[in-house]
Structure formats: C-alpha cells, structure tokens
Coordinates of C-alpha atoms and ligand atoms in Angstrom, one line a residue:
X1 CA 75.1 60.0 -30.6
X2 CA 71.6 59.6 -29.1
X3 CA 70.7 60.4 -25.5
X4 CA 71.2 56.9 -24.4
X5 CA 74.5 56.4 -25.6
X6 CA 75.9 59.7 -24.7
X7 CA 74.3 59.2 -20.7
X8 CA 75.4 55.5 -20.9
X9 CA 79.0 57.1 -21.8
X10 CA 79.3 59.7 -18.7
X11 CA 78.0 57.1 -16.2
X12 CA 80.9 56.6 -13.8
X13 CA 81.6 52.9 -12.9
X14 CA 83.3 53.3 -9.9
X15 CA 83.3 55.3 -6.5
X16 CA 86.6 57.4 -7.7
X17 CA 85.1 57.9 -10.4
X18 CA 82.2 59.4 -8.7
X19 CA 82.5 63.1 -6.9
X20 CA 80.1 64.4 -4.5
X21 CA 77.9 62.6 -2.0
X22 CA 81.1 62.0 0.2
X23 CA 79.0 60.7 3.4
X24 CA 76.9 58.9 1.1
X25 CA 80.1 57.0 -0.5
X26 CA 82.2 56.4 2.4
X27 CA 79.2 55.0 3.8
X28 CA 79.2 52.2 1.0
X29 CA 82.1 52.0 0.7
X30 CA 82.9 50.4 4.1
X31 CA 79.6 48.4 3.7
X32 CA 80.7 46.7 0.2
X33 CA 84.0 46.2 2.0
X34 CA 82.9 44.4 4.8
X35 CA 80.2 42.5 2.9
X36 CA 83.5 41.2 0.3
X37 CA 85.3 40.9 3.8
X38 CA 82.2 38.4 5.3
X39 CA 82.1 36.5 1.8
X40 CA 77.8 37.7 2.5
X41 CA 75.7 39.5 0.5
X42 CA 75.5 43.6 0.9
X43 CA 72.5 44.2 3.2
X44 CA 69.4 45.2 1.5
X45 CA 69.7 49.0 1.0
X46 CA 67.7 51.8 0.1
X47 CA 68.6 55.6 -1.5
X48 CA 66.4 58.2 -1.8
X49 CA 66.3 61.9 -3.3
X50 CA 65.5 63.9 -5.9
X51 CA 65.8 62.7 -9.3
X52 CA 68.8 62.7 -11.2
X53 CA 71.4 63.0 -8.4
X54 CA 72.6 59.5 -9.2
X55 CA 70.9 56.6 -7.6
X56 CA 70.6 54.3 -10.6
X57 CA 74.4 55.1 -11.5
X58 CA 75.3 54.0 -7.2
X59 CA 73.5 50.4 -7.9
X60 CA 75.6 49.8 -10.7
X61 CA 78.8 51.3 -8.7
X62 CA 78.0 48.8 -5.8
X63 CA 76.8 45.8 -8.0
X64 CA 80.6 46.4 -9.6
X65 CA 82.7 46.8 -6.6
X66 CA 81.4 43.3 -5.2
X67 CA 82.0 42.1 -8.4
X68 CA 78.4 41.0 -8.6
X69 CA 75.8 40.7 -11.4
X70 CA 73.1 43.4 -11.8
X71 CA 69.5 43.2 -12.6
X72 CA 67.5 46.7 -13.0
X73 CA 63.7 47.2 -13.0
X74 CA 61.0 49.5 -12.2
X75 CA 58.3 49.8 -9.8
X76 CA 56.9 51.0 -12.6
X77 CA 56.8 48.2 -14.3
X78 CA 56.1 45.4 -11.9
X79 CA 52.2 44.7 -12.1
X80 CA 51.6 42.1 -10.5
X81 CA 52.9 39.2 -7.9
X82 CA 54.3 36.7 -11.3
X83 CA 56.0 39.7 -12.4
X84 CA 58.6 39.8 -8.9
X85 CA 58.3 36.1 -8.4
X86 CA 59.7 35.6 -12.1
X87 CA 62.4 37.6 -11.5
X88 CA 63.5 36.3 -8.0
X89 CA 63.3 32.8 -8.7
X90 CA 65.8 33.1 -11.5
X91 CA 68.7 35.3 -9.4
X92 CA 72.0 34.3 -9.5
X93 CA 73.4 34.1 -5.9
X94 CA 74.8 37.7 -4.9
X95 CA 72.7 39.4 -7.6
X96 CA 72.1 43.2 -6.4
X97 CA 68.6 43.3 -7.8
X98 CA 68.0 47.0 -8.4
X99 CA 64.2 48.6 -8.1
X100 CA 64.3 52.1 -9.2
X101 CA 60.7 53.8 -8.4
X102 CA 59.9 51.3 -5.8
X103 CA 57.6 53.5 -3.8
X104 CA 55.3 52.0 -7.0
X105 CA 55.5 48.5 -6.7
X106 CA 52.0 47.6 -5.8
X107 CA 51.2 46.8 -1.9
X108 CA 50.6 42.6 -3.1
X109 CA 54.2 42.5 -4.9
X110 CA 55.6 44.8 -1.4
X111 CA 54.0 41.6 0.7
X112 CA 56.6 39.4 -1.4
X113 CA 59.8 41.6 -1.2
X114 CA 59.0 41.2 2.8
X115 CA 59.8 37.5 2.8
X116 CA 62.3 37.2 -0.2
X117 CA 64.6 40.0 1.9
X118 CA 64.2 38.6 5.3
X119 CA 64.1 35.0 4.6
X120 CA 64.9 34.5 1.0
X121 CA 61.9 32.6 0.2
X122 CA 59.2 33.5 -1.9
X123 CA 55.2 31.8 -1.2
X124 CA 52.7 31.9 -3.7
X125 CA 49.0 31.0 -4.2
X126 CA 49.0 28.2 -7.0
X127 CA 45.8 26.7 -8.3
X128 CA 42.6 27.9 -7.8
X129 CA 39.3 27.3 -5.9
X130 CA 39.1 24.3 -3.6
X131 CA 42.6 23.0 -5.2
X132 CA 44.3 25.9 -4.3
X133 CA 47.4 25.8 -2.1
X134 CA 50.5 27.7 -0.8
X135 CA 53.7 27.1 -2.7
X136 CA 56.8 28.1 -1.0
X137 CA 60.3 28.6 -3.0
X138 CA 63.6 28.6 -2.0
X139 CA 65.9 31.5 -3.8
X140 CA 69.4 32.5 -3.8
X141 CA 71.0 35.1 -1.7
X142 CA 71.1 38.5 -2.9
X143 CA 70.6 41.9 -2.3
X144 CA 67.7 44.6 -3.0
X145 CA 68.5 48.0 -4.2
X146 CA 66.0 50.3 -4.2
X147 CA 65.6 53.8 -5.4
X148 CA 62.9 56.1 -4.5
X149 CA 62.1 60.2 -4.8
X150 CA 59.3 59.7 -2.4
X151 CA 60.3 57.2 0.5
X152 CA 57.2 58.4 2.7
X153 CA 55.6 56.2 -0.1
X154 CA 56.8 53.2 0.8
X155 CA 55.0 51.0 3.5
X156 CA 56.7 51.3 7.4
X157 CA 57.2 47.3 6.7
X158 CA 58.8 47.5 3.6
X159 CA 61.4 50.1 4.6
X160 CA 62.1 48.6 7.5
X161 CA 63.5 45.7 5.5
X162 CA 66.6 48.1 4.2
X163 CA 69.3 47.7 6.6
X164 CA 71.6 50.8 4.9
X165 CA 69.5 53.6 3.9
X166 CA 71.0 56.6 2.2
X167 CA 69.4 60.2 1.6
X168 CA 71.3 61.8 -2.0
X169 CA 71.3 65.5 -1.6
X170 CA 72.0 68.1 -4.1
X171 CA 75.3 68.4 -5.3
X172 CA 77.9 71.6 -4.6
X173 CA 79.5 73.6 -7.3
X174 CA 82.8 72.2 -6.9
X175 CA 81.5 68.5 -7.6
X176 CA 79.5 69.6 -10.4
X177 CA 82.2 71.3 -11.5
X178 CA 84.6 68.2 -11.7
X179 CA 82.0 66.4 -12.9
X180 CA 82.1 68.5 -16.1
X181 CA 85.0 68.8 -16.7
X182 CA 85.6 65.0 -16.3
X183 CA 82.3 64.6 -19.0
X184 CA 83.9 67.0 -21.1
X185 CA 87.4 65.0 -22.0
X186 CA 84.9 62.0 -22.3
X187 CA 83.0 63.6 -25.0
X188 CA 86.3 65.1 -26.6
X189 CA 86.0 68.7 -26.1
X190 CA 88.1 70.9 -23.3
X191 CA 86.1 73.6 -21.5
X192 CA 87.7 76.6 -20.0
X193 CA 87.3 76.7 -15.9
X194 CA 85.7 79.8 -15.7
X195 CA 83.0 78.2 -18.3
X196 CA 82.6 74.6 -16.1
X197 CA 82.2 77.1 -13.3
X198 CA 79.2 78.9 -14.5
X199 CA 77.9 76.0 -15.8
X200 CA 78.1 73.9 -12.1
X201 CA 76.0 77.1 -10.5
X202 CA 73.8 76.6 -13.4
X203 CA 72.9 73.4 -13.3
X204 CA 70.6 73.1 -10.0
X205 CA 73.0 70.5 -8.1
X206 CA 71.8 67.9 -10.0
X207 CA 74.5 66.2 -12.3
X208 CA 71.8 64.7 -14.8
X209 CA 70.6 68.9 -15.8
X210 CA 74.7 69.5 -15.7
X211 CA 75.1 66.8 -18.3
X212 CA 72.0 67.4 -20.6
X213 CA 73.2 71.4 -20.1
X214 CA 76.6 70.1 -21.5
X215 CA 75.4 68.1 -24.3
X216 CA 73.2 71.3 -25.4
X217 CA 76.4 73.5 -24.9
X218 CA 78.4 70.8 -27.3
X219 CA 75.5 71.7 -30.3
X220 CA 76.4 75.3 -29.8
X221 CA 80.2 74.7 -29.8
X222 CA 79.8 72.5 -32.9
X223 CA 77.8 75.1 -34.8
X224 CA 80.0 77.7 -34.3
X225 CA 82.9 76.0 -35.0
X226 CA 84.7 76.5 -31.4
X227 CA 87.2 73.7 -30.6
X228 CA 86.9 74.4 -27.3
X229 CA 83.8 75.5 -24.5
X230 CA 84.4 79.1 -23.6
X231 CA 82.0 81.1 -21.0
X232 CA 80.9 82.8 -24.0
X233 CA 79.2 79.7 -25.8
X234 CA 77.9 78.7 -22.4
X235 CA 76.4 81.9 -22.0
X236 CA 75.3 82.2 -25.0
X237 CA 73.4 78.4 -24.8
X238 CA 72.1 79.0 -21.4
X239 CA 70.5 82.3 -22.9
X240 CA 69.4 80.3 -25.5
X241 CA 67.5 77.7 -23.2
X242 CA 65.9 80.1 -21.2
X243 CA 68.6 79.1 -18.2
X244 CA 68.0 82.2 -15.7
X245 CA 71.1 83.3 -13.3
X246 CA 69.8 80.8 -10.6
X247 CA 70.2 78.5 -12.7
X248 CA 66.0 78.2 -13.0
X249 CA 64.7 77.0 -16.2
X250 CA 61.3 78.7 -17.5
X251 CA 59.5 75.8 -16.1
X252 CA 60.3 76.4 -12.8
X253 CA 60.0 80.5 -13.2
X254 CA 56.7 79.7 -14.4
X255 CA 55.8 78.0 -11.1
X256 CA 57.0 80.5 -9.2
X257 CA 55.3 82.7 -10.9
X258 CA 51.8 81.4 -10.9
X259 CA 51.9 81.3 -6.8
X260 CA 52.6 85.0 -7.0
X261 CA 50.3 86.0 -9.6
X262 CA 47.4 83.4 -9.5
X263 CA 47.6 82.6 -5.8
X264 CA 48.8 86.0 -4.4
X265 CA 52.6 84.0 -3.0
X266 CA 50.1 81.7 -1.5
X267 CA 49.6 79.3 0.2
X268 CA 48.3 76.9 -2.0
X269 CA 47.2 73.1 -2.3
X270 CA 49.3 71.3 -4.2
X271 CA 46.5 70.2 -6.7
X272 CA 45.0 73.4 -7.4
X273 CA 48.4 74.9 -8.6
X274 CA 49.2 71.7 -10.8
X275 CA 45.4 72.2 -12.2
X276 CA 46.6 75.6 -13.2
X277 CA 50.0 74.9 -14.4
X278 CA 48.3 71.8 -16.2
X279 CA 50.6 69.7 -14.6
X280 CA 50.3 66.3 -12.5
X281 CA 50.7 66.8 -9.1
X282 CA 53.0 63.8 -8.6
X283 CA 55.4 65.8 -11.5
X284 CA 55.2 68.8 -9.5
X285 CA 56.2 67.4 -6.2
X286 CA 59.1 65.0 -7.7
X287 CA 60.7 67.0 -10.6
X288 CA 60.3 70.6 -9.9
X289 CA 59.4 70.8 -5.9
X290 CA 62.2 69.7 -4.2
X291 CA 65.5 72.1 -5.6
X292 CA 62.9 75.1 -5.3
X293 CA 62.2 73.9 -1.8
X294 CA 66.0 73.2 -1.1
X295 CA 66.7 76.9 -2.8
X296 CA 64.4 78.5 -0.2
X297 CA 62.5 79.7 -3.2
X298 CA 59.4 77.5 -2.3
X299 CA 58.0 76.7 1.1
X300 CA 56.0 73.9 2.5
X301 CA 53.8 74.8 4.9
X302 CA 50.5 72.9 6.3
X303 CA 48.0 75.0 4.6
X304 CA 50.1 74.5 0.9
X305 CA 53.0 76.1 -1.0
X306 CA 53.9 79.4 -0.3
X307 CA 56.8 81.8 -2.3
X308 CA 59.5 82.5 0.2
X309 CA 61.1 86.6 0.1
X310 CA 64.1 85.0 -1.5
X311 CA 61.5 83.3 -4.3
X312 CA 59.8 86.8 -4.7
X313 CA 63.6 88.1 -5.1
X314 CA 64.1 85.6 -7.9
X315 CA 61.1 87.0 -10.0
X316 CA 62.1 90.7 -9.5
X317 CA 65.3 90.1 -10.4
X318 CA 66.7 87.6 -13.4
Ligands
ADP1 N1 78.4 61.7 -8.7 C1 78.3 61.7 -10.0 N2 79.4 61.8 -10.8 C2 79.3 61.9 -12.2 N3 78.1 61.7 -12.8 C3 77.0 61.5 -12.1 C4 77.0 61.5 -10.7 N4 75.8 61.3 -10.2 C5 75.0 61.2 -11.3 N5 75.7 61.3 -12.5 C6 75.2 61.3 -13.8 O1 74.0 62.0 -13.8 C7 73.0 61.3 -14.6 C8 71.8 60.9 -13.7 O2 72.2 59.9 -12.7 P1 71.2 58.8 -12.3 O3 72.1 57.8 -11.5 O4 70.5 58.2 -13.4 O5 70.3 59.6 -11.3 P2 69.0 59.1 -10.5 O6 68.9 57.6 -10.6 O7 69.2 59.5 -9.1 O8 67.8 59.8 -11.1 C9 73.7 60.1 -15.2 O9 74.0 60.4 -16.5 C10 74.9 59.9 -14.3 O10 76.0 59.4 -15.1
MG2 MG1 67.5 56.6 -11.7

C-alpha cells in the first residue's frame, strides 16, 4: 500500500467519524446545518493550526455534509491572477473551493479572493497597452475554505473575508487513542489498549504522527509475525524510531538540544538557530515550533527562543 493510499484510507468522511476538536465540530456542525437549512452557501471559513491536526480532512467533511462538490489547491501552487481566475470561473454553484496554505497565495491573486467572496465577481485586466480594459465576470456562489499554519500571514483584508474562523489545537490522549484504534480495524490488525494508549501519548497530539507511527508499528508486527499490536512491538518500534518518552522524535531533541549547547538555553533568533540546525526557518517555525512551544518545552520570547526548565528536564532525562 503506498503512503497515499493508506492516508487516503484513514481519512474520516464524516463528523462522527471524526474524534477530537469538539468546539471546533459543533461549531460546523450548526453552521452546515443552518447553511442546508437557508438553501445558502456555508460562509467563507477559515481553520488554522499546526500541521497535521486535520484541516484538509474538515474541508472534505464539510464539502460532504452539504452534499456539495470539492475542489482542493494550494497556495502553493497558485502563481499568478489566471491561475485563481481559471479556477473560479469554472465552479459549480455551492462548490466549497478548498486553499490549503493560503497564507502563500501571492498579495495580486489575495486582491481577487476579496471580490470573488464578497461579491462573487471576478475583474481582470484584458489586453494590453492603450487597448487594455477591465473585464468583470460573473461566478457561481460558493464557498472558500482555507487552511493556514501561519494566519498572521494572511493580509487583515483577506481574513476579514472569513465569516467562521476556526483555531485546531492539539489533540488529547483519549482522541488519539480512538483514533487508533478506529485506524487499526481499518487496516485489519487489533491492537491491545494498553498499546493504543502508549502510542496516543506518543504521538505529539497530532493524529497525522499517530498514523504514520501506526503504519511503522504495522512493518514491525508483520515482521515478527504478531497478529495482533501488543505494547511490546510498539515499544520496541518506537525505540526503533528514536521516539523518546515525550513522545519527541530526534529531530526535535536535537533542537532542544542545540539552544542548550550552542546557544547556552538562549534566547535565540530564529534564523541563527535554523543556520545551525541547517534548517529553513519557515520549517522550524511550522513543523517543529509549535508542539515544543505548546509542551512548555520551547518559549517565545521577544529577544528569540529560549529552553523552558521543563525543556531542560526533557534533555536530562529520556
Ligand atoms: N479527528 C481526526 N480523526 C481521525 N483522523 C484524523 C483526524 N484529524 C486528522 N486525521 C488524520 O490525520 C492525517 C492528517 O490530517 P490532515 O487533514 O491532512 O491535516 P492538516 O490538513 O491539518 O495538515 C490524515 O491522515 C487524517 O485522516
Ligand atoms: Mg492539510
């Protein structure tokens, strides 16, 4: 099975289907409700957080409770103003048009979202020089879905266009926990609830590490001919992977470890300690930051980062 398959299989369609987040949820759910309830489209909403923690999965969740078509891009990918015009101007009415990373859509294609979710129209330059002139298009309703780790990103105009906005936050051990157990039966193998409880404090709230964890626990199992997950295979795996008791990976030890050692605990810049971890400083601030920040391991403090006593704790003791 390759990663895309075996992520596209866990990937819960629906809200029961979908523990944790509980403000979050009830939240849309009452919002999908009332927008089936109107016969209008969902407002234009926004959800932010750290990566992993299921934003893409909630925009294919809502697009499927309004029974509405979906159509995903990337920020990333969206260059220039044709790019978003050529998608908006061939939406089907009600379409929940999903932009993951849209704190990168440039600020020209941003001027264009402004209109299409206020006013649905779209105006473009056509032509050029002295024949140049202002086209303006008509499009269907629908609604904008957009994802973001870094919402301070987008422009004040832009966000202010999002009528629900939703912060993710990591996840507890008990929905991590049902999550696994619920990905487990998917995948065909039955796990023992002491090992799904180990493995939900191991996997750094995030459901995405709890699943690539399981997958990696699943080659284990295999090998060793186990027909079923026991703590000891997970404990033997997460050894294996370098998964520390706080669920760390070596990645984020390292970090940790290079504020103490290199930068005496700190504080330091942000771009001096991704220089030394030979890093990008955007990586270090979207994919490793924020669960050492939320841990208390990591602080952020005007002058830079700084190792917290319970981050020093974490080094003396694994
Ligand atoms: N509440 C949840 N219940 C079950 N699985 C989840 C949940 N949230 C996320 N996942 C799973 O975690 C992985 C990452 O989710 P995704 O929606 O891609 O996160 P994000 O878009 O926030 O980075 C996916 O495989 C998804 O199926
Ligand atoms: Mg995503």
């Amino acid at each position: 099975m390759n990663e895309k398959n075996f992520y596209d299989r866990l990937r819960p369609l629906t809200f029961e289907e979908y523990p944790g987040q509980d403000k979050v949820c009830e939240h849309l759910k009452i919002y999908t409700q009332a927008a089936l309830l109107r016969d209008k489209p969902l407002d234009h909403c926004l959800l932010h957080g750290p990566p992993g923690l299921g934003k893409t999965t909630l925009a294919g969740i809502i697009a499927q409770a309004l029974n509405m078509p979906l159509r995903s891009t990337s920020g990333a990918i969206i260059e220039k103003v044709s790019d978003i015009v050529g998608i908006l101007v061939n939406l089907e009415p009600g379409t929940i048009l999903f932009i993951d990373e849209i704190h990168r859509v440039p600020r020209n294609v941003e001027e264009i979202l402004y209109l299409a979710m206020e006013d649905y129209i779209v105006d473009v330059m056509v032509g050029q020089g002295l024949s140049a002139r202002n086209m303006r298009m008509d499009l269907v309703p629908f609604t904008l879905i957009g994802a973001t780790t870094q919402p301070s990103r987008l422009s004040a105009p832009l966000r202010d266009r999002f009528g629900i906005v939703e912060h993710l936050e990591y996840y507890n051990a008990q929905s991590l926990d049902l999550i696994i157990q619920r990905n487990s039966l998917l995948l065909g193998m039955e796990i023992s609830s002491d090992a799904s409880h180990l493995l939900s404090h191991r996997s750094r709230g995030t459901p995405r590490i709890a699943n690539s964890l399981l997958k990696r626990i699943m080659d284990f199992a295999l090998v060793k001919d186990k027909k079923r997950i026991d703590i000891s295979i997970v404990e033997e795996a997460l050894l294996a992977m370098e998964i520390d008791h706080y669920g760390l990976s070596k990645k984020d030890r390292m970090i940790l470890q290079t504020i103490e050692n290199r930068f005496k605990g700190g504080p330091v810049g942000i771009d001096s300690l991704a220089a030394t971890l030979n890093e990008e400083p955007s990586t270090l601030e979207d994919i490793y930051e924020p669960y050492l920040i939320f841990s208390g391991y990591l602080q952020r403090t005007s002058r830079g980062r700084m190792l917290s006593d319970l981050g020093k704790s974490v080094l003396e003791n694994r």
